[in-house]
Tab-separated table of C-alpha atoms (C1' of nucleotides) in Angstrom:
chain	number	residue	atom	x	y	z
A	1085	UNK	CA	214.647	23.421	168.895
A	1086	UNK	CA	211.136	24.953	168.177
A	1087	UNK	CA	212.260	25.553	164.603
A	1088	UNK	CA	213.508	21.934	164.350
A	1089	UNK	CA	210.421	20.446	165.368
A	1090	UNK	CA	208.257	22.991	162.945
A	1091	UNK	CA	210.631	21.703	160.091
A	1092	UNK	CA	209.684	18.286	161.095
A	1093	UNK	CA	206.078	19.136	161.154
A	1094	UNK	CA	206.160	20.710	157.916
A	1095	UNK	CA	207.932	17.648	156.105
A	1096	UNK	CA	205.136	15.614	157.527
A	1097	UNK	CA	202.635	17.887	155.966
A	1098	UNK	CA	200.759	16.637	152.752
A	1099	UNK	CA	200.513	18.680	149.614
A	1100	UNK	CA	198.785	18.480	146.444
A	1101	UNK	CA	195.595	16.867	145.436
A	1102	UNK	CA	193.435	15.553	147.928
A	1103	UNK	CA	192.660	11.865	148.392
A	1104	UNK	CA	189.153	10.461	148.757
A	1105	UNK	CA	189.652	9.323	152.414
A	1106	UNK	CA	190.981	12.905	153.353
A	1107	UNK	CA	187.943	14.354	151.901
A	1108	UNK	CA	185.645	12.146	153.899
A	1109	UNK	CA	187.551	12.719	156.881
A	1110	UNK	CA	187.523	16.447	156.469
A	1111	UNK	CA	183.786	16.421	155.982
A	1112	UNK	CA	183.140	14.350	159.123
A	1113	UNK	CA	185.269	16.784	161.069
A	1114	UNK	CA	183.737	19.922	159.668
A	1115	UNK	CA	180.316	18.493	160.584
A	1116	UNK	CA	181.396	17.941	164.039
A	1117	UNK	CA	183.411	21.057	164.776
A	1118	UNK	CA	181.874	23.648	162.364
A	1119	UNK	CA	183.505	25.784	159.605
A	1120	UNK	CA	185.776	27.213	161.851
A	1121	UNK	CA	189.174	26.699	163.882
A	1122	UNK	CA	190.463	25.017	161.081
A	1123	UNK	CA	194.005	24.327	162.685
A	1124	UNK	CA	191.969	22.475	165.308
A	1125	UNK	CA	190.149	20.435	162.611
A	1126	UNK	CA	193.370	19.613	160.729
A	1127	UNK	CA	195.077	18.368	163.987
A	1128	UNK	CA	191.998	16.627	165.464
A	1129	UNK	CA	191.200	14.826	162.390
A	1130	UNK	CA	194.653	13.498	161.823
A	1131	UNK	CA	194.889	14.840	158.466
A	1132	UNK	CA	198.498	15.654	157.473
A	1133	UNK	CA	197.231	19.108	156.171
A	1134	UNK	CA	197.412	22.318	157.589
A	1135	UNK	CA	194.445	24.289	158.453
A	1136	UNK	CA	194.447	26.671	155.706
A	1137	UNK	CA	194.566	23.712	153.069
A	1138	UNK	CA	191.604	22.170	155.061
A	1139	UNK	CA	189.667	25.524	154.769
A	1140	UNK	CA	190.560	25.946	151.230
A	1141	UNK	CA	189.430	22.303	150.310
A	1142	UNK	CA	186.143	22.618	151.832
A	1143	UNK	CA	185.256	26.228	150.733
A	1144	UNK	CA	186.178	25.377	147.107
A	1145	UNK	CA	185.203	21.751	146.796
A	1146	UNK	CA	183.520	19.880	149.823
A	1147	UNK	CA	180.658	22.497	150.839
A	1148	UNK	CA	177.327	21.049	150.198
A	1149	UNK	CA	175.988	24.017	148.887
A	1150	UNK	CA	178.542	24.192	145.911
A	1151	UNK	CA	177.212	24.095	142.361
A	1152	UNK	CA	179.586	21.930	140.572
A	1153	UNK	CA	180.049	22.213	136.782
A	1154	UNK	CA	180.301	24.809	133.903
A	1155	UNK	CA	179.557	28.417	134.377
A	1156	UNK	CA	176.424	29.197	132.346
A	1157	UNK	CA	175.340	32.116	130.165
A	1158	UNK	CA	173.868	33.905	132.770
A	1159	UNK	CA	176.574	33.547	135.443
A	1160	UNK	CA	178.891	34.608	132.610
A	1161	UNK	CA	177.093	37.761	132.171
A	1162	UNK	CA	176.872	38.647	135.836
A	1163	UNK	CA	180.598	37.829	136.419
A	1164	UNK	CA	181.868	40.128	133.294
A	1165	UNK	CA	179.487	43.020	134.421
A	1166	UNK	CA	180.464	42.741	138.143
A	1167	UNK	CA	184.289	42.263	137.060
A	1168	UNK	CA	183.880	45.639	134.834
A	1169	UNK	CA	182.252	47.173	137.868
A	1170	UNK	CA	184.442	46.054	140.977
A	1171	UNK	CA	187.674	44.906	139.171
A	1172	UNK	CA	189.519	41.609	140.775
A	1173	UNK	CA	187.072	41.529	143.649
A	1174	UNK	CA	186.600	37.933	143.455
A	1175	UNK	CA	185.182	37.039	146.678
A	1176	UNK	CA	182.654	40.067	146.109
A	1177	UNK	CA	181.675	38.813	142.736
A	1178	UNK	CA	181.456	35.377	143.779
A	1179	UNK	CA	178.711	36.284	146.616
A	1180	UNK	CA	176.519	37.303	143.873
A	1181	UNK	CA	176.560	33.794	142.524
A	1182	UNK	CA	175.326	31.195	144.828
A	1183	UNK	CA	177.029	28.016	144.786
A	1184	UNK	CA	180.165	29.510	143.079
A	1185	UNK	CA	183.540	30.195	144.690
A	1186	UNK	CA	186.009	32.950	144.215
A	1187	UNK	CA	188.453	30.581	142.773
A	1188	UNK	CA	186.085	29.720	140.033
A	1189	UNK	CA	185.068	33.265	139.334
A	1190	UNK	CA	189.117	34.143	139.081
A	1191	UNK	CA	189.537	31.123	136.982
A	1192	UNK	CA	186.853	32.074	134.912
A	1193	UNK	CA	187.885	35.637	134.393
A	1194	UNK	CA	191.233	34.765	133.558
A	1195	UNK	CA	190.563	32.616	130.906
A	1196	UNK	CA	188.056	34.891	129.550
A	1197	UNK	CA	190.307	37.722	129.629
A	1198	UNK	CA	192.970	35.384	127.726
A	1199	UNK	CA	190.513	34.882	125.017
A	1200	UNK	CA	189.602	38.646	124.814
A	1201	UNK	CA	193.215	39.673	124.494
A	1202	UNK	CA	193.816	37.257	121.704
A	1203	UNK	CA	190.658	38.385	120.154
A	1204	UNK	CA	191.796	42.012	120.284
A	1205	UNK	CA	195.439	41.209	118.916
A	1206	UNK	CA	193.583	39.671	115.924
A	1207	UNK	CA	191.633	42.689	115.653
A	1208	UNK	CA	194.534	45.003	115.641
A	1209	UNK	CA	196.394	42.839	113.095
A	1210	UNK	CA	193.181	43.052	111.025
A	1211	UNK	CA	192.969	46.984	111.344
A	1212	UNK	CA	196.891	47.177	110.364
A	1213	UNK	CA	195.819	45.348	107.148
A	1214	UNK	CA	192.983	47.694	106.648
A	1215	UNK	CA	190.181	45.181	107.521
A	1216	UNK	CA	187.784	46.439	109.920
A	1217	UNK	CA	184.876	44.637	111.831
A	1218	UNK	CA	181.572	46.359	112.345
A	1219	UNK	CA	180.872	47.497	116.133
A	1220	UNK	CA	177.791	47.228	117.846
A	1221	UNK	CA	177.213	50.899	117.359
A	1222	UNK	CA	177.621	50.593	113.563
A	1223	UNK	CA	174.533	48.364	113.554
A	1224	UNK	CA	172.646	50.775	115.936
A	1225	UNK	CA	173.180	53.724	113.704
A	1226	UNK	CA	172.461	51.822	110.531
A	1227	UNK	CA	169.134	50.279	112.182
A	1228	UNK	CA	168.183	53.756	113.270
A	1229	UNK	CA	168.721	55.340	109.899
A	1230	UNK	CA	166.282	52.877	108.088
A	1231	UNK	CA	163.878	52.287	110.599
A	1232	UNK	CA	162.859	55.402	112.484
A	1233	UNK	CA	163.886	59.231	112.931
A	1234	UNK	CA	163.085	59.004	116.643
A	1235	UNK	CA	166.253	56.483	117.402
A	1236	UNK	CA	169.285	58.087	116.357
A	1237	UNK	CA	172.325	56.723	118.263
A	1238	UNK	CA	174.460	60.035	117.819
A	1239	UNK	CA	171.117	61.882	119.300
A	1240	UNK	CA	170.764	59.332	122.188
A	1241	UNK	CA	174.563	59.506	123.040
A	1242	UNK	CA	174.305	63.338	123.557
A	1243	UNK	CA	171.283	62.906	125.594
A	1244	UNK	CA	172.886	60.237	127.462
A	1245	UNK	CA	176.030	62.228	128.263
A	1246	UNK	CA	173.970	65.212	129.800
A	1247	UNK	CA	171.971	62.945	131.900
A	1248	UNK	CA	174.859	61.198	133.420
A	1249	UNK	CA	177.215	64.394	133.087
A	1250	UNK	CA	180.027	62.535	131.276
A	1251	UNK	CA	181.675	63.199	128.078
A	1252	UNK	CA	182.014	59.861	126.764
A	1253	UNK	CA	178.935	57.262	126.589
A	1254	UNK	CA	178.532	53.833	126.061
A	1255	UNK	CA	175.445	51.494	125.648
A	1256	UNK	CA	176.997	49.534	128.307
A	1257	UNK	CA	176.811	51.150	131.495
A	1258	UNK	CA	179.162	48.882	132.829
A	1259	UNK	CA	182.001	49.882	130.566
A	1260	UNK	CA	181.664	53.624	131.767
A	1261	UNK	CA	184.696	54.893	133.371
A	1262	UNK	CA	185.056	54.717	136.930
A	1263	UNK	CA	185.259	58.655	137.460
A	1264	UNK	CA	182.460	59.249	135.228
A	1265	UNK	CA	180.054	57.003	137.083
A	1266	UNK	CA	181.182	58.059	140.411
A	1267	UNK	CA	180.401	61.348	139.925
A	1268	UNK	CA	176.661	60.320	138.819
A	1269	UNK	CA	173.792	59.979	140.603
A	1270	UNK	CA	173.423	56.492	139.443
A	1271	UNK	CA	176.659	55.121	141.229
A	1272	UNK	CA	175.198	54.681	144.725
A	1273	UNK	CA	172.082	53.703	143.037
A	1274	UNK	CA	173.788	51.022	141.020
A	1275	UNK	CA	175.617	49.343	144.136
A	1276	UNK	CA	172.369	49.379	145.962
A	1277	UNK	CA	170.727	47.694	143.276
A	1278	UNK	CA	173.072	44.997	142.389
A	1279	UNK	CA	172.859	43.986	146.084
A	1280	UNK	CA	169.229	43.891	146.173
A	1281	UNK	CA	168.451	42.217	142.837
A	1282	UNK	CA	171.196	39.668	142.031
A	1283	UNK	CA	169.247	37.058	143.429
A	1284	UNK	CA	167.421	35.673	140.298
A	1285	UNK	CA	163.794	37.040	140.451
A	1286	UNK	CA	161.130	37.267	137.969
A	1287	UNK	CA	159.488	40.622	137.343
A	1288	UNK	CA	156.986	41.700	135.028
A	1289	UNK	CA	157.701	44.437	132.234
A	1290	UNK	CA	155.153	45.374	129.689
A	1291	UNK	CA	153.373	42.133	130.367
A	1292	UNK	CA	156.445	39.790	129.859
A	1293	UNK	CA	158.214	37.846	132.490
A	1294	UNK	CA	161.658	39.125	132.833
A	1295	UNK	CA	164.554	37.666	135.009
A	1296	UNK	CA	166.371	40.190	136.984
A	1297	UNK	CA	169.537	38.487	135.830
A	1298	UNK	CA	168.777	38.899	132.311
A	1299	UNK	CA	171.574	41.348	130.928
A	1300	UNK	CA	168.745	43.196	128.686
A	1301	UNK	CA	166.895	44.084	132.151
A	1302	UNK	CA	170.149	46.031	133.150
A	1303	UNK	CA	170.077	48.313	130.135
A	1304	UNK	CA	168.027	51.597	130.337
A	1305	UNK	CA	165.134	52.294	128.173
A	1306	UNK	CA	165.133	56.070	127.290
A	1307	UNK	CA	161.868	58.102	126.797
A	1308	UNK	CA	162.463	61.206	125.136
A	1309	UNK	CA	159.989	64.106	125.066
A	1310	UNK	CA	160.345	66.909	123.065
A	1311	UNK	CA	158.706	70.647	122.985
A	1312	UNK	CA	159.283	73.746	121.388
A	1313	UNK	CA	161.510	74.690	124.219
A	1314	UNK	CA	163.557	71.938	125.528
A	1315	UNK	CA	164.131	68.313	125.072
A	1316	UNK	CA	163.860	66.057	128.270
A	1317	UNK	CA	164.973	62.296	128.798
A	1318	UNK	CA	163.891	60.052	131.488
A	1319	UNK	CA	165.323	56.463	131.386
A	1320	UNK	CA	163.353	53.770	132.754
A	1321	UNK	CA	163.621	49.911	133.906
A	1322	UNK	CA	164.023	48.923	137.575
A	1323	UNK	CA	167.757	49.681	137.647
A	1324	UNK	CA	167.323	53.182	136.313
A	1325	UNK	CA	164.463	54.349	138.378
A	1326	UNK	CA	166.609	56.535	140.588
A	1327	UNK	CA	163.840	58.655	142.392
B	614	DA	C1'	200.294	6.318	118.134
B	615	DA	C1'	203.021	10.175	119.768
B	616	DC	C1'	203.850	14.578	120.786
B	617	DG	C1'	203.184	19.517	121.269
B	618	DT	C1'	199.956	23.123	122.866
B	619	DC	C1'	196.410	24.833	125.058
B	620	DG	C1'	192.517	25.663	128.531
B	621	DT	C1'	190.662	24.573	132.727
B	622	DC	C1'	190.776	23.744	137.414
B	623	DA	C1'	192.733	22.799	142.060
B	624	DA	C1'	195.758	23.873	145.174
B	625	DC	C1'	199.399	26.584	147.191
B	626	DC	C1'	201.744	30.950	148.724
B	627	DG	C1'	202.087	35.333	150.584
B	628	DC	C1'	200.045	39.423	152.247
B	629	DC	C1'	196.587	41.840	154.962
B	630	DT	C1'	192.897	42.342	158.278
B	631	DG	C1'	190.531	41.645	162.565
B	632	DG	C1'	190.087	39.971	167.124
B	633	DC	C1'	192.075	38.686	171.041
B	634	DC	C1'	195.055	38.915	174.924
C	845	DG	C1'	199.725	49.972	171.738
C	846	DG	C1'	201.916	45.753	170.529
C	847	DG	C1'	201.920	40.937	169.499
C	848	DC	C1'	200.116	36.827	167.879
C	849	DC	C1'	196.987	34.107	165.531
C	850	DA	C1'	193.084	32.759	162.507
C	851	DG	C1'	190.858	33.623	158.441
C	852	DG	C1'	190.121	36.121	154.120
C	853	DC	C1'	191.785	37.421	149.585
C	854	DG	C1'	194.248	37.616	145.592
C	855	DG	C1'	197.944	36.017	142.446
C	856	DT	C1'	200.389	32.257	140.852
C	857	DT	C1'	201.464	27.701	139.596
C	858	DG	C1'	201.436	23.042	138.319
C	859	DA	C1'	198.667	18.868	137.010
C	860	DC	C1'	195.967	17.160	133.753
C	861	DG	C1'	192.654	16.470	130.243
C	862	DA	C1'	191.219	17.977	125.421
C	863	DC	C1'	192.284	18.631	121.011
C	864	DG	C1'	195.145	19.336	117.030
C	865	DT	C1'	199.179	17.840	113.875
DNA sequence: AACGTCGTCAACCGCCTGGCC
DNA sequence: GGGCCAGGCGGTTGACGACGT
């Protein structure tokens, strides 16, 4: 009998796209009841939706603090970096982007990954045919060779390897492997840094205003001092000031 | 204009977790 | 401790519009 009643209730439930009237009703009842007890809201409002559906509609679409519209370049950088760091922790990533939902972040990442996969596929095809496209590292090395003796990517790499205690290095810290990063002193620091700095703040660096959301702000600046006995390196920039 | 393909986004589903009794 | 329930989360699907042919 109970299951029969449940079936009848389920059949009466609406699914699919929300109507404007439903939205208005939901907003009214969330205003009264607050953002909880979604089953009660669903029943009290007379909406033929279940509590989960109401909650989702509110969180992903109706919440007044939501930012509607396309993901901008700054947000894109944050999403991609944090996805590299945390993996598919969509809600965790979304919390660092005010006004964005986990659903938006997830959808964005998926379409981005699809594009990336396509690009890689094409790259592989080109490689098979013997055509290669230059990597950022190629440019770094070229530039270093031409402009200054102090900046040599190979040299920098080995210093960074030593500093982080890893065998492979990337100029993009977020692409470091989990194990390499977890074993370094920077792991805890980075987590704290991200938590503390992903609100858009303006800071002064070398007399210039910089946003803490600017991806360049995340990259280390390596100060290398050399004497007869040893070579020491210290990386600077707010993210890299461990001490 | 008609059709097919692709990308985006909203919504649903199932599993998991935490709180309460 | 165990069952129940509400809510959170990530994966998946389907609708729809944009764009190309």
